[in-house]
Tab-separated table of C-alpha atoms in Angstrom:
chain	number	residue	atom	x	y	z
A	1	UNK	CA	0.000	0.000	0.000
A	2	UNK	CA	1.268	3.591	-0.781
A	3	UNK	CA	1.291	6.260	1.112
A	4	UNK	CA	2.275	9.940	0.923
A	5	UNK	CA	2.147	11.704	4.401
A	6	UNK	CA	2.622	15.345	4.516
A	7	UNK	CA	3.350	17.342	7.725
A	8	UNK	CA	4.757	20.906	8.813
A	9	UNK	CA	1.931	22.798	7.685
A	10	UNK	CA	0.325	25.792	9.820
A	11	UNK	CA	-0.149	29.250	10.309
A	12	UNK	CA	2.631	31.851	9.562
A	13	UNK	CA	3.302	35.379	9.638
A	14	UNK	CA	4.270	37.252	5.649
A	15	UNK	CA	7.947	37.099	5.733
A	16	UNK	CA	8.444	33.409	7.727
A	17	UNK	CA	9.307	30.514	7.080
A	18	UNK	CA	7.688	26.566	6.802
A	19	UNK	CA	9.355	23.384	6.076
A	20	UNK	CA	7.391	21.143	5.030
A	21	UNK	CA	8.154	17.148	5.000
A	22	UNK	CA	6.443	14.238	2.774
A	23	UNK	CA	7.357	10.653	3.714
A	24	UNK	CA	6.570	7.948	1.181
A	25	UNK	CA	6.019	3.945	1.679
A	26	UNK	CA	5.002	1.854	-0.701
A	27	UNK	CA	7.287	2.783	-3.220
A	28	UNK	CA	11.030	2.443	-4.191
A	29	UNK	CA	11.575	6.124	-3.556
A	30	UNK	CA	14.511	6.601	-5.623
A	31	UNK	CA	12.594	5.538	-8.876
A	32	UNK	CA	10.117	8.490	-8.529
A	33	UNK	CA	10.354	11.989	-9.378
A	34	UNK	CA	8.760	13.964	-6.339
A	35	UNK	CA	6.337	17.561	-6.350
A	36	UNK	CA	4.849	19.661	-4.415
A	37	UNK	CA	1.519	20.861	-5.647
A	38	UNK	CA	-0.980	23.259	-3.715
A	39	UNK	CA	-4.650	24.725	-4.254
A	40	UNK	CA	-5.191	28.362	-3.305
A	41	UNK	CA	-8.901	29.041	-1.935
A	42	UNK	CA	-10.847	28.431	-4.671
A	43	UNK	CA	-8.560	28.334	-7.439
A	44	UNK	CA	-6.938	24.966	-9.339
A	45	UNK	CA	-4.039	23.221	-8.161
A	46	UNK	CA	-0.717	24.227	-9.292
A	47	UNK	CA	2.595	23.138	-9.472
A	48	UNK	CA	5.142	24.281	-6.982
A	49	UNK	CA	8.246	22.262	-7.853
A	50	UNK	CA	9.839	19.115	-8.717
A	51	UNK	CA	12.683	17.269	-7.933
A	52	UNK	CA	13.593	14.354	-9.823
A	53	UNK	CA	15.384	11.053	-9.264
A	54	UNK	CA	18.279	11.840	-10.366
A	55	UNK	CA	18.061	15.527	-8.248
A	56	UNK	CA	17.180	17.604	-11.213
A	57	UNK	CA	14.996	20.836	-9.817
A	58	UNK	CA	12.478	22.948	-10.995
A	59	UNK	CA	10.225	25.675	-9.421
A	60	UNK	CA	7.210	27.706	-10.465
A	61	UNK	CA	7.859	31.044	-11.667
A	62	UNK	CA	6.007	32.337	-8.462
A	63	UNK	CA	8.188	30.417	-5.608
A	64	UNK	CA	11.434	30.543	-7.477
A	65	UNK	CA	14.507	32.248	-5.273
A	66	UNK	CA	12.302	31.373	-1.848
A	67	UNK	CA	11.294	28.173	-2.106
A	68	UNK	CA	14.028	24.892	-1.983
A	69	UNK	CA	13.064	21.454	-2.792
A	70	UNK	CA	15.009	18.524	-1.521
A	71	UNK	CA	15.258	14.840	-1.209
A	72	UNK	CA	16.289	12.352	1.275
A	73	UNK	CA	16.386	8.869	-0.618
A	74	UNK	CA	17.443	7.539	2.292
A	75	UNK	CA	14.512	8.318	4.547
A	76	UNK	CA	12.306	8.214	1.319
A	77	UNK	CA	11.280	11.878	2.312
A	78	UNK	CA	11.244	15.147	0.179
A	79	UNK	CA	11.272	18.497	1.714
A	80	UNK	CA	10.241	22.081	1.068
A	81	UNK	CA	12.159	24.851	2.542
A	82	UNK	CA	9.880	27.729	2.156
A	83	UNK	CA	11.004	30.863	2.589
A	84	UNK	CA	9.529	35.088	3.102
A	85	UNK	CA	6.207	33.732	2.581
A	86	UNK	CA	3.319	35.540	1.205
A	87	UNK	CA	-0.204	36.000	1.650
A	88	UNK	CA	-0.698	34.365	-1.644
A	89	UNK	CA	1.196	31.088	-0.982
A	90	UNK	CA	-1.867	30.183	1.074
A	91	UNK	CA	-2.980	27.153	0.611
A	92	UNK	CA	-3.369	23.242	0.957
A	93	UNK	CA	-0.058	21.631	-0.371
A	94	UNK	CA	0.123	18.696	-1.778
A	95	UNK	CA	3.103	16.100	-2.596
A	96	UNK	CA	3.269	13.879	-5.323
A	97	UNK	CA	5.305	10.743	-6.507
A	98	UNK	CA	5.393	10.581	-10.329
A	99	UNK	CA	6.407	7.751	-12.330
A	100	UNK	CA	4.624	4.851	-14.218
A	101	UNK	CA	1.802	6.247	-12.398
A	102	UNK	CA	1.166	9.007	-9.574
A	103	UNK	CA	0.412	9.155	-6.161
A	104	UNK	CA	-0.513	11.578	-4.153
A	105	UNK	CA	-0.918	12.575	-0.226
A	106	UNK	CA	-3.481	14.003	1.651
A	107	UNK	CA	-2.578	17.217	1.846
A	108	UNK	CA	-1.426	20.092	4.656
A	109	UNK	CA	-2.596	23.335	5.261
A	110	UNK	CA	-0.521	26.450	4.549
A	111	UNK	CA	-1.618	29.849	6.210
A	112	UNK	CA	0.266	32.869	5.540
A	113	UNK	CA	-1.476	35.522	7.673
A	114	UNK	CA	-0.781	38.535	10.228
């Protein structure tokens, strides 16, 4: 059985910072690229970057310069550093293993707020 588990979501003031984990079981970890999505309040989901298996990087135009994207193959966990946050990178984010097929977790809660 797969799983994606998210955690380190929350509430955060413009200007902080979150880091926020996914673990993955299920899967041989190393094999996958991994994203992290989210889904502003009532808009689509969107890509926030990628990191693929071989460590390759890429980052919406939006999060590019404060957010970092990492990978522990080792712990089967991918990470994002997220840095002077905005009111607009509110939102629940999602991470994704892509390969043959995708999977995807359940999601944490992002709230960038004073």
């Amino acid at each position: 059985q797969v799983q994606l588990v998210e955690s380190g979501g929350g509430l955060v003031q413009p200007g902080g910072s979150l880091r926020l984990s996914c673990a993955a079981s299920g899967i041989i970890f190393s094999d996958y690229a991994m994203a992290w999505y989210r889904q502003p309040p009532g808009k689509q989901r969107e890509l926030v970057a990628v990191v693929g298996s071989g460590g390759t990087t890429k980052y919406a135009d939006s999060v590019k310069g404060r957010f970092s994207i990492s990978r522990d193959n080792a712990k089967s966990t991918v990470y994002l550093q997220m840095n002077s946050l905005k009111p607009e990178d509110t939102g629940v984010y999602y991470c994704a293993a892509v390969h043959a097929r995708s999977y995807w977790g359940q999601g944490t809660q992002v709230t960038v707020s004073s």
